[in-house]
Tab-separated table of C-alpha atoms in Angstrom:
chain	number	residue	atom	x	y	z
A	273	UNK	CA	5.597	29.431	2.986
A	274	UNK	CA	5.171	31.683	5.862
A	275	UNK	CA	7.563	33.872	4.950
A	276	UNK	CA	6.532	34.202	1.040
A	277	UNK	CA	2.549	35.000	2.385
A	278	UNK	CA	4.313	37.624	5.048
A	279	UNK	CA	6.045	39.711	2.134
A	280	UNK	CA	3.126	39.166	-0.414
A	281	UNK	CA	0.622	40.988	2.622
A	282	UNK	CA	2.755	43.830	2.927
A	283	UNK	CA	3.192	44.616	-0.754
A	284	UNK	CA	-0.966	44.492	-0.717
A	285	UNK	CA	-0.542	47.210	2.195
A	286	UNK	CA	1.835	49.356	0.050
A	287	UNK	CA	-1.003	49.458	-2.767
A	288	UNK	CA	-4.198	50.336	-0.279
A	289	UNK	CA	-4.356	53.700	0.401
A	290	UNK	CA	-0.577	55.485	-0.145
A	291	UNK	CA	2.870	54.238	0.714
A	292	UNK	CA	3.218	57.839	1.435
A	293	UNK	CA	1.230	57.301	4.341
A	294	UNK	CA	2.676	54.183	5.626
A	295	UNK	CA	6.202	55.817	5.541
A	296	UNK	CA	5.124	58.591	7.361
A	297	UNK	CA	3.501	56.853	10.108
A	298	UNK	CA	5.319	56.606	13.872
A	299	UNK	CA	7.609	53.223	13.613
A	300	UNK	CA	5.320	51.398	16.374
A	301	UNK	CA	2.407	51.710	13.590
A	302	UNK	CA	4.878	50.483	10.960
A	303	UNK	CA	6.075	47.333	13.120
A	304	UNK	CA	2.246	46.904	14.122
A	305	UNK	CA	1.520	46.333	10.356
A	306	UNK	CA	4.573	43.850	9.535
A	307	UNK	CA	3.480	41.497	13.028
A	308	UNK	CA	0.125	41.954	11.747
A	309	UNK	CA	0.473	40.781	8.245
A	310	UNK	CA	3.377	38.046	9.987
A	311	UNK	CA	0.682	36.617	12.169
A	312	UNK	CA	-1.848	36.535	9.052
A	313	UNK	CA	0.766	34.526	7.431
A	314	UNK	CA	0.802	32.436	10.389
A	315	UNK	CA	-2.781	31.751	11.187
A	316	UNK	CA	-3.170	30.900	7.372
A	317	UNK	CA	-0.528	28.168	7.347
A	318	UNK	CA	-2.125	26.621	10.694
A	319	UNK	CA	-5.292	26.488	8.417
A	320	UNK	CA	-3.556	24.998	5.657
A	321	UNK	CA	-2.322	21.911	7.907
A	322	UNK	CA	-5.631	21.937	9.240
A	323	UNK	CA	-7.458	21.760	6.327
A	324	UNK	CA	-5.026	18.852	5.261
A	325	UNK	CA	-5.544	16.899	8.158
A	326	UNK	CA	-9.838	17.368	7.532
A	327	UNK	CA	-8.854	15.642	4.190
A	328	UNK	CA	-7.644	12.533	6.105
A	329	UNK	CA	-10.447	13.286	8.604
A	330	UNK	CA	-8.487	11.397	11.302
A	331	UNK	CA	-11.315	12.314	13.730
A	332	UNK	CA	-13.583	9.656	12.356
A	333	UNK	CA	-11.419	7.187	11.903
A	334	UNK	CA	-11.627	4.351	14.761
A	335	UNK	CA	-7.805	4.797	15.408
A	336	UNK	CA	-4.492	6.517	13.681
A	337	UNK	CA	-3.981	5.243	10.406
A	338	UNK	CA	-1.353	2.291	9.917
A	339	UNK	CA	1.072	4.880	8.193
A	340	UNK	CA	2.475	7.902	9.474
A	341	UNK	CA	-0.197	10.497	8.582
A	342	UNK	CA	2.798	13.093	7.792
A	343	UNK	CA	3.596	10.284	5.053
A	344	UNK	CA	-0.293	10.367	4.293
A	345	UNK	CA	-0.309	13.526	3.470
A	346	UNK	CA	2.625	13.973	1.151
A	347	UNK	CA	1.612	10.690	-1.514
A	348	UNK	CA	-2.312	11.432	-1.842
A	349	UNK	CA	-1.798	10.581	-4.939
A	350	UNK	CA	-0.582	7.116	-4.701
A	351	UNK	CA	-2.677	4.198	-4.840
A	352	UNK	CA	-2.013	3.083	-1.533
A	353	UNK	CA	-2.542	5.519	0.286
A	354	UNK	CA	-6.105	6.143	-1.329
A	355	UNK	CA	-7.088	2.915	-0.442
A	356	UNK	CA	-5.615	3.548	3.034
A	357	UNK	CA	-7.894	5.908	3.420
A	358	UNK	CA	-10.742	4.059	1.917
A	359	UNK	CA	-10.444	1.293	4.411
A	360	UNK	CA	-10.569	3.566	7.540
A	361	UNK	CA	-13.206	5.019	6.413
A	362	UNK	CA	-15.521	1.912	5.447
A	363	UNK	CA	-13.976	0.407	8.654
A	364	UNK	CA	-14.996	3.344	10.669
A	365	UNK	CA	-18.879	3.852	9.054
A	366	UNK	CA	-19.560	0.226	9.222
A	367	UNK	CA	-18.534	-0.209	12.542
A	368	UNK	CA	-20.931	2.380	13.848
A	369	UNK	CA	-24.028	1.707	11.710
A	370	UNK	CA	-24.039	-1.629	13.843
A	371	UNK	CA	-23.304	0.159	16.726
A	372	UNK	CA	-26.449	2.200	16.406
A	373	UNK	CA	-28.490	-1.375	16.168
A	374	UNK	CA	-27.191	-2.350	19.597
A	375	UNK	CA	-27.921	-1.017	23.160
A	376	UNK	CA	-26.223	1.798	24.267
A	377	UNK	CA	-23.333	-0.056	26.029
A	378	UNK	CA	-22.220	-2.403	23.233
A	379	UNK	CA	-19.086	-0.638	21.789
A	380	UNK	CA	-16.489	-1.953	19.251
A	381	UNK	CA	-13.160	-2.649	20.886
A	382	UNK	CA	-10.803	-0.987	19.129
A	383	UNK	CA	-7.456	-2.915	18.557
A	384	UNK	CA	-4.377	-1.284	17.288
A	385	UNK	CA	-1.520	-3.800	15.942
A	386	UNK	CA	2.119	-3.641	14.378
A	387	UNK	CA	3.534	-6.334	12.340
A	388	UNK	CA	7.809	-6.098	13.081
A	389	UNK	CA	7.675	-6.779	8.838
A	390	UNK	CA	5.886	-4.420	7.875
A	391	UNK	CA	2.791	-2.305	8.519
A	392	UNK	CA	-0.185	-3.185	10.838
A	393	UNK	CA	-3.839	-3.224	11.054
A	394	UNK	CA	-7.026	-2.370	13.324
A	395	UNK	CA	-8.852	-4.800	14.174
A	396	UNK	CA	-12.822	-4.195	15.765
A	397	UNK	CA	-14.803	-6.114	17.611
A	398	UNK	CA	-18.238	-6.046	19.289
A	399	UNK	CA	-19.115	-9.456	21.535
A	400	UNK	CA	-21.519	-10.912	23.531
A	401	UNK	CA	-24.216	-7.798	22.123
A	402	UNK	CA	-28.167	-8.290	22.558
A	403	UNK	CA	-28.127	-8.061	18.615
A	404	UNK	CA	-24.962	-9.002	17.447
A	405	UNK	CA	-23.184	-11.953	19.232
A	406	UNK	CA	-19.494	-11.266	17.076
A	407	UNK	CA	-19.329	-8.549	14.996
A	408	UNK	CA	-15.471	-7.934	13.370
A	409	UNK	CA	-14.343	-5.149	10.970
A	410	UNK	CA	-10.859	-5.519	10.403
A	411	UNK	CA	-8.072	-3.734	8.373
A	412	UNK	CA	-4.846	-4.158	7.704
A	413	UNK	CA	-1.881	-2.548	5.969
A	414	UNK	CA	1.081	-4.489	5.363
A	415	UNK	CA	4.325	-5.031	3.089
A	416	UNK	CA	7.427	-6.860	3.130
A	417	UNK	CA	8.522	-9.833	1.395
A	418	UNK	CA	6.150	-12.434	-0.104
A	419	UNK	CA	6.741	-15.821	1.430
A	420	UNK	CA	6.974	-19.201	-0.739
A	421	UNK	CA	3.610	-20.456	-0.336
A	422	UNK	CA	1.669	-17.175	-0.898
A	423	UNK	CA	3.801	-17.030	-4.454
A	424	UNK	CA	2.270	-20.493	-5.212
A	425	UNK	CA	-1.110	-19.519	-4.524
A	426	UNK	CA	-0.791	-16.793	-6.862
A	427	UNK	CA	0.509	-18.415	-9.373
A	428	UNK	CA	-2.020	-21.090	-9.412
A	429	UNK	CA	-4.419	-18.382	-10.121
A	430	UNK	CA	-2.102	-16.994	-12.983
A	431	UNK	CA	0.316	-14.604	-10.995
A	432	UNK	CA	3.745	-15.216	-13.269
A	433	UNK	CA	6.063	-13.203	-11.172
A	434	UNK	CA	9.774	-13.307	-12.447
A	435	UNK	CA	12.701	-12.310	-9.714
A	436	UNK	CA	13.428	-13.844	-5.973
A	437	UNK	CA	12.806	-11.151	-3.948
A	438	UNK	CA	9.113	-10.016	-3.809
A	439	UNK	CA	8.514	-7.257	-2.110
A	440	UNK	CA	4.517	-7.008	-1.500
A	441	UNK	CA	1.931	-4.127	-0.342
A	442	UNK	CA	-1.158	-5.479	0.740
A	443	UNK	CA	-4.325	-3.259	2.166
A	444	UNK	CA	-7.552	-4.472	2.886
A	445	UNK	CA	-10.800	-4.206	4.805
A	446	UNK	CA	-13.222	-7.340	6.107
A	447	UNK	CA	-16.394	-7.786	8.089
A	448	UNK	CA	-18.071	-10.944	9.608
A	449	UNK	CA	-21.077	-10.058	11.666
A	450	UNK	CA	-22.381	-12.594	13.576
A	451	UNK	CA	-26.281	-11.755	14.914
A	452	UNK	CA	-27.653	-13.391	17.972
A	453	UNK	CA	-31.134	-13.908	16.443
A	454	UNK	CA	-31.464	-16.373	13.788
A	455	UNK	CA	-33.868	-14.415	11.899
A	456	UNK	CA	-30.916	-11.850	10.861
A	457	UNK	CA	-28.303	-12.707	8.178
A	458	UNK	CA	-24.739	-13.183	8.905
A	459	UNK	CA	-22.861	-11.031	6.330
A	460	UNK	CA	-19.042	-10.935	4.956
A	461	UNK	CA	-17.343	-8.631	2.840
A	462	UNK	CA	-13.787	-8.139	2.276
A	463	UNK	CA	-12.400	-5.457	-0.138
A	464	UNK	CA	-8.293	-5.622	-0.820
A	465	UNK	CA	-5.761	-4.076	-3.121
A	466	UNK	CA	-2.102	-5.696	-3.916
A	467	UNK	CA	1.064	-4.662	-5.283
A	468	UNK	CA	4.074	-6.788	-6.373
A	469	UNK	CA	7.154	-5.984	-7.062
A	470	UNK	CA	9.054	-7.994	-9.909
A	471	UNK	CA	11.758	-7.922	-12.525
A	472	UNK	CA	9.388	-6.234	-14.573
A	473	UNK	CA	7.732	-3.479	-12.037
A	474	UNK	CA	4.992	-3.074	-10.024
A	475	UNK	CA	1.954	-5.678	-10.888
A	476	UNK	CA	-1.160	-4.383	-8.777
A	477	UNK	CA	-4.982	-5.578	-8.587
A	478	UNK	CA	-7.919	-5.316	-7.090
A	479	UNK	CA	-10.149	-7.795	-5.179
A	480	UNK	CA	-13.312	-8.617	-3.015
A	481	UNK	CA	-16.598	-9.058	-2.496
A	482	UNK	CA	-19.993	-8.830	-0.271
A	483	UNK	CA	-22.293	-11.987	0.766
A	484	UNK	CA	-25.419	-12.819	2.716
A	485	UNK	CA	-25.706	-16.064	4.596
A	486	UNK	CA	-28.916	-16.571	6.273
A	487	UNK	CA	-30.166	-19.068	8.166
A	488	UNK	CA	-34.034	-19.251	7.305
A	489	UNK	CA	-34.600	-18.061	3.742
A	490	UNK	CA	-36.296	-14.347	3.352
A	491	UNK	CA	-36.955	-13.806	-0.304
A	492	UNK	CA	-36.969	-10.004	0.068
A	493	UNK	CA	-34.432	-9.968	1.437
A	494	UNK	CA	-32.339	-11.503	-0.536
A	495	UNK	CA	-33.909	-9.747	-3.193
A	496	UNK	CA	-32.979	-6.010	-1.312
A	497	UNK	CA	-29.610	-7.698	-1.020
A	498	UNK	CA	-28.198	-8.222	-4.232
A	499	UNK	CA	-30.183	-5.252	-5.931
A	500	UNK	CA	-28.174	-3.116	-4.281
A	501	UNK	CA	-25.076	-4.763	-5.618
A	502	UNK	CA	-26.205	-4.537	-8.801
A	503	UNK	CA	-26.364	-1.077	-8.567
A	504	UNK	CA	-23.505	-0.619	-7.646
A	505	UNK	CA	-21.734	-2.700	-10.386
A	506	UNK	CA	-23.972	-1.336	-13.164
A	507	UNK	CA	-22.841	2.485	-12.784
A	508	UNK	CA	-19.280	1.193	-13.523
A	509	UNK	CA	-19.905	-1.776	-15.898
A	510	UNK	CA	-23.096	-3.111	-16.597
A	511	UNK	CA	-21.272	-7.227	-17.111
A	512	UNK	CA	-19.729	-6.949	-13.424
A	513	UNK	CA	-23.120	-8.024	-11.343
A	514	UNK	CA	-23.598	-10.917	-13.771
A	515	UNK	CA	-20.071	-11.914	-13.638
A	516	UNK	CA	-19.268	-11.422	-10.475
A	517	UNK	CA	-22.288	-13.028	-9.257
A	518	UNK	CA	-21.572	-16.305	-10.285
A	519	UNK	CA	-17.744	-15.814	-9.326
A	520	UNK	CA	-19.381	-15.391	-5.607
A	521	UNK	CA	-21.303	-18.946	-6.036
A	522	UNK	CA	-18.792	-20.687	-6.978
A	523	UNK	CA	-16.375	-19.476	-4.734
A	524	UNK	CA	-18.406	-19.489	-1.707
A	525	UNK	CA	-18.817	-23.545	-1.910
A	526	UNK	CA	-18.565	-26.153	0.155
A	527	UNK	CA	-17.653	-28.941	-1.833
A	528	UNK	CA	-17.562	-32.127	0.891
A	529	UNK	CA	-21.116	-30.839	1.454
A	530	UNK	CA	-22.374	-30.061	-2.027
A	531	UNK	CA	-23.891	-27.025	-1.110
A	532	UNK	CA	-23.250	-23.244	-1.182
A	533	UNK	CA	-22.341	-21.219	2.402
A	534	UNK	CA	-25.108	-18.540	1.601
A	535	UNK	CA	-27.074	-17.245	-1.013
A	536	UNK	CA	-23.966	-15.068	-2.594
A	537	UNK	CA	-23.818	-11.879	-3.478
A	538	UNK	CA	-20.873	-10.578	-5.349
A	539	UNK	CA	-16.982	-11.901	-5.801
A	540	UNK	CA	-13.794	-10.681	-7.841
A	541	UNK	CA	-10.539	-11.213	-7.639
A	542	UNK	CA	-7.024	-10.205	-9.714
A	543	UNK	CA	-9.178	-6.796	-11.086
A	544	UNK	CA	-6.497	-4.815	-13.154
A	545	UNK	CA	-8.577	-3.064	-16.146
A	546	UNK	CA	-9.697	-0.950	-17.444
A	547	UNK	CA	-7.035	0.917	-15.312
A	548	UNK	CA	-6.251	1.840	-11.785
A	549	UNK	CA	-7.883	4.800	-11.142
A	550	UNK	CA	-11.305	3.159	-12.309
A	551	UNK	CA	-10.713	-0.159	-10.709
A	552	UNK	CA	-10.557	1.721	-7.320
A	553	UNK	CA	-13.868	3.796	-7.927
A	554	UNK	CA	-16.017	0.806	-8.503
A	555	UNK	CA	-14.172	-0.907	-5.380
A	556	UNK	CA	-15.335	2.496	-3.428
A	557	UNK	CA	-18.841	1.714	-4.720
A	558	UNK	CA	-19.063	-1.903	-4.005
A	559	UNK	CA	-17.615	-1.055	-0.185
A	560	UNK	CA	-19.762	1.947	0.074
A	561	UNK	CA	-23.177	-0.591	-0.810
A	562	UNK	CA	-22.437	-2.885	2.178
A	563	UNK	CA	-24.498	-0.550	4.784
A	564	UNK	CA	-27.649	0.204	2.365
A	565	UNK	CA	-27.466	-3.903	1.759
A	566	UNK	CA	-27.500	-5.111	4.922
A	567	UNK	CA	-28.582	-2.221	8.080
A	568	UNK	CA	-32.178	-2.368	6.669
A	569	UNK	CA	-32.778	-6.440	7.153
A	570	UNK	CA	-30.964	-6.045	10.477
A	571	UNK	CA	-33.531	-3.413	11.375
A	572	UNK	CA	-36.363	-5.223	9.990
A	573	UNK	CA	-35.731	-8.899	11.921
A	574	UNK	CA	-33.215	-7.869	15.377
A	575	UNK	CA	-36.070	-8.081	17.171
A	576	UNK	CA	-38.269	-10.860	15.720
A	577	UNK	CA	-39.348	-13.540	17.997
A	578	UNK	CA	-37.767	-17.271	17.914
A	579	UNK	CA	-36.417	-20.530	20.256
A	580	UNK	CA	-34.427	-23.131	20.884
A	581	UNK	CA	-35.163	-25.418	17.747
A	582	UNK	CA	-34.049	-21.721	15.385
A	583	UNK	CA	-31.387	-21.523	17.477
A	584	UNK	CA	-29.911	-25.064	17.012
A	585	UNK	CA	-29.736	-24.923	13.537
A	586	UNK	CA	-28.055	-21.148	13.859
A	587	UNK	CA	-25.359	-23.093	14.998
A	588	UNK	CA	-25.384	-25.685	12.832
A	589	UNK	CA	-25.038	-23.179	9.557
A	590	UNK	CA	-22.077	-21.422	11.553
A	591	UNK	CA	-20.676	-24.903	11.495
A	592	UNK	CA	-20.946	-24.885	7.867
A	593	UNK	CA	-19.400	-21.178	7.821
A	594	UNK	CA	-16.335	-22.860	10.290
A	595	UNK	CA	-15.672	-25.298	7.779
A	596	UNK	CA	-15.559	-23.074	5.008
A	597	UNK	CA	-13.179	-20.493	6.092
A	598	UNK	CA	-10.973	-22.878	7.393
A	599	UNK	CA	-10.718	-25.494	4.635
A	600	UNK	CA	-11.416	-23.139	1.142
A	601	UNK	CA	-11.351	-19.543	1.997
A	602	UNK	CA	-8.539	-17.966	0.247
A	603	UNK	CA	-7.900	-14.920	2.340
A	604	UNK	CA	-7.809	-17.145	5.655
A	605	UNK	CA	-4.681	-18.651	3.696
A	606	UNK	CA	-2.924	-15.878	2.671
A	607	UNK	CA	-3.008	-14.164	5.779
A	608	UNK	CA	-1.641	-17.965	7.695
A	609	UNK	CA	0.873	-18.187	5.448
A	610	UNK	CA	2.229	-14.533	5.725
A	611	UNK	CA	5.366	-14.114	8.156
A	612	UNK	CA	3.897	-12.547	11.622
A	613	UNK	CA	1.086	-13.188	11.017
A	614	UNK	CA	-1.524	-11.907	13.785
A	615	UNK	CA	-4.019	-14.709	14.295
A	616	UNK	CA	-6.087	-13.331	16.646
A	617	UNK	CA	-7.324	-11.138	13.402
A	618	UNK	CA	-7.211	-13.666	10.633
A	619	UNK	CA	-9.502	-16.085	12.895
A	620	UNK	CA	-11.654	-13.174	14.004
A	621	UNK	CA	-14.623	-14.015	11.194
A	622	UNK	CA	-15.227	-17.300	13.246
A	623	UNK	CA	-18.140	-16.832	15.689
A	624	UNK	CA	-18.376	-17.281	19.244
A	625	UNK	CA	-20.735	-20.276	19.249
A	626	UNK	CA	-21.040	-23.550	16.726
A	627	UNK	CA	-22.307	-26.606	16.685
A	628	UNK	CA	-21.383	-30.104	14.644
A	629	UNK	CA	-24.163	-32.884	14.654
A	630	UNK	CA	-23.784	-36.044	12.995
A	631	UNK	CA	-25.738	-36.663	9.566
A	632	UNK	CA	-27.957	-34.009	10.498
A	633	UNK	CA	-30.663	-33.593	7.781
A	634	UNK	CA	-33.863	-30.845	7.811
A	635	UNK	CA	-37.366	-31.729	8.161
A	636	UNK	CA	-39.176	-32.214	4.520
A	637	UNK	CA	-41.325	-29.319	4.016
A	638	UNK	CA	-39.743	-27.274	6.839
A	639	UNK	CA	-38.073	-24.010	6.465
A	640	UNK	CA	-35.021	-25.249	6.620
A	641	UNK	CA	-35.046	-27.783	3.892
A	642	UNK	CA	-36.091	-24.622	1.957
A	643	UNK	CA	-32.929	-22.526	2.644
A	644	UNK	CA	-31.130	-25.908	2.054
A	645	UNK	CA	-32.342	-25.948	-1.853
A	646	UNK	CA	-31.088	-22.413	-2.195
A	647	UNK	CA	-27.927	-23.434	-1.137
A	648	UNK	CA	-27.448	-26.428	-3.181
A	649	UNK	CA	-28.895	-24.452	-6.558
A	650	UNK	CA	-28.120	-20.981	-6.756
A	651	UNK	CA	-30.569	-19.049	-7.387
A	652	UNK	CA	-30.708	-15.938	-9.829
A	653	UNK	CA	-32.239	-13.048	-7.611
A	654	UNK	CA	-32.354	-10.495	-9.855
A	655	UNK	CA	-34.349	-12.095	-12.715
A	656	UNK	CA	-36.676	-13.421	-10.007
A	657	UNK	CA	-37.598	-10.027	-8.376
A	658	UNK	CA	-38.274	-9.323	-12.135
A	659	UNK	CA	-40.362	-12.313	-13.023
A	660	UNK	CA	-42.560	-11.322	-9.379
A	661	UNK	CA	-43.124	-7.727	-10.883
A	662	UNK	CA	-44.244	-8.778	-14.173
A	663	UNK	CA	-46.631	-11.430	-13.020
């Protein structure tokens, strides 16, 4: 390349002014212009890798990528290494939007891993903060083969993969953020993209979601909340919200309790139309929502006032969010049942403190009975913001 920009700067100098001139300039002149034009060449091709590795902007990420960046930068085209990207980027904003809601000395620690399969991840996390008491954004990047009982799984959700061997790609981002004060939501998202290798080629879809679980009921928020989801559904597809929406209630259930773990939000899985490149744009939307969703109610309620009794029952809904990921969540499963798998990061959405109390039930009439009814019927937040406005 160097070489090609060297000969096509001294055939520009041959056309300014006279070659005449040029030939009948002293030698040193003549050797001063082909260095000159060489280092021109040089300098350019410097900014060309520069400008490459801007694209990747590996200065904002929170560590190297999983992949070799020089293999980053030769398939930006391919569809994992977009979402690659996309990953260390959310990863990277979200972590420091909650850093900016903390004191000055709460910092993520940053946690660089290699699975001996394949791939790797980075795994964040902020503990023991004055406003968030476990906060983890976590991604990984990883392939190999896929084991026995994550090919059941699939296939119980319609995955008819034909062939032994299996080889897998797997990328993903999720976030549990765990607030000290009981007035501020606990939120989870998780945004993923899979490719498997069959008999038949490369099956690949897209999957996630974003969710709000308080523990005392703010109607605007919620409201605020799962607007902005909608929005970002409707400038893809204007059925997603809807349908997705419901997907998120009745996934995020606890049966043995009857009730839901939050008030919902959004939830897809096995996303493979209308095609790839569009399937990844409204992923990019959904993950790019989760800071305009949530930062503002942490803002408005960090510092609100509250005690013991608030406190108690904090505990007592993170008992309920315990029991959910443990027994039901589908992504705490995959990732157990995946070969090397790194526990420390699957496990990482559990928070520091819980609590268990027998037959507990809420005071009638109290503020907690009233997030409990939420959480047993599902409530439609959208229509109900409307309903407000037109009343």
């Amino acid at each position: 390349m160097s070489y090609k920009i060297a000969i096509r700067s001294f055939k520009t100098l041959s056309y300014v002014g006279s070659y005449k001139k040029i030939r009948d300039r002293h030698i040193k002149t003549y050797c001063a212009a082909v260095i000159g034009a060489g280092y021109i060449a040089y300098k350019q091709s410097q900014s060309n890798k520069a400008e490459m590795k801007e694209i990747i902007q590996l200065k904002n990420y929170m560590a190297e990528p999983v992949t070799p960046v020089s293999h980053l930068e030769k398939t930006q085209n391919d569809m994992k290494t977009q979402v690659e990207l996309l990953i260390m980027t959310i990863q990277a904003e979200f972590c420091r939007a909650l850093e900016k809601e903390e004191d000055e000395n709460a910092k993520f620690q940053v946690d660089r891993w290699i699975r001996k399969e394949g791939g790797g991840g980075i795994t964040c996390v902020l503990q023991d903060g004055r406003v968030f008491e476990k906060a983890g954004v976590n991604i990984s990047v990883v392939s190999g083969k896929l084991p026995p009982a994550a090919v059941q799984q699939m296939r119980t959700r319609g995955k008819n993969f034909e062939g032994k061997e299996l080889p897998f790609f797997a990328a993903g981002v999720s976030a549990v953020i765990h607030p000290r004060n009981p007035m501020v939501p606990t939120i989870h998202f998780n945004y993923r993209y899979f490719e498997v290798q069959d008999n038949n080629g490369v099956q690949w879809w897209f999957g996630g979601g974003t969710d709000l679980t308080p523990y005392y009921l703010n109607e605007e928020d919620a409201r605020h909340f799962h607007l902005t989801l909608k929005q970002a559904c409707d400038s893809h597809d204007k059925s997603y919200y809807g349908r997705f929406k419901k997907w998120c209630d009745d996934y995020f259930s606890i049966p043995h309790r009857g009730e839901r773990r939050g008030v919902g939000g959004i939830f897809f899985d096995d996303l493979d139309t209308p095609d790839q490149k569009s399937a990844f744009q409204f992923v990019t939307s959904c993950a790019e929502a989760v800071i305009p969703s949530y930062i503002p109610v942490v803002q408005k309620h960090k510092d609100e006032a509250y005690g013991y009794y608030e406190r108690q029952w904090q505990l007592l809904r993170r008992g309920r969010y315990v029991e959910f990921n443990l027994i039901y969540d589908r992504g705490t499963k995959f990732g157990l049942f995946t070969p090397e798998a790194r526990y420390e990061s699957i496990l990482m959405s559990l928070p520091l403190n819980a609590k268990w109390e027998y037959m507990h039930v809420p005071k009638p009439n109290s503020p907690e009975e009233k997030l409990m009814k939420v959480l047993q019927e599902p409530r439609d937040w959208v229509q109900f913001d409307q309903a407000r406005a037109s009343a």
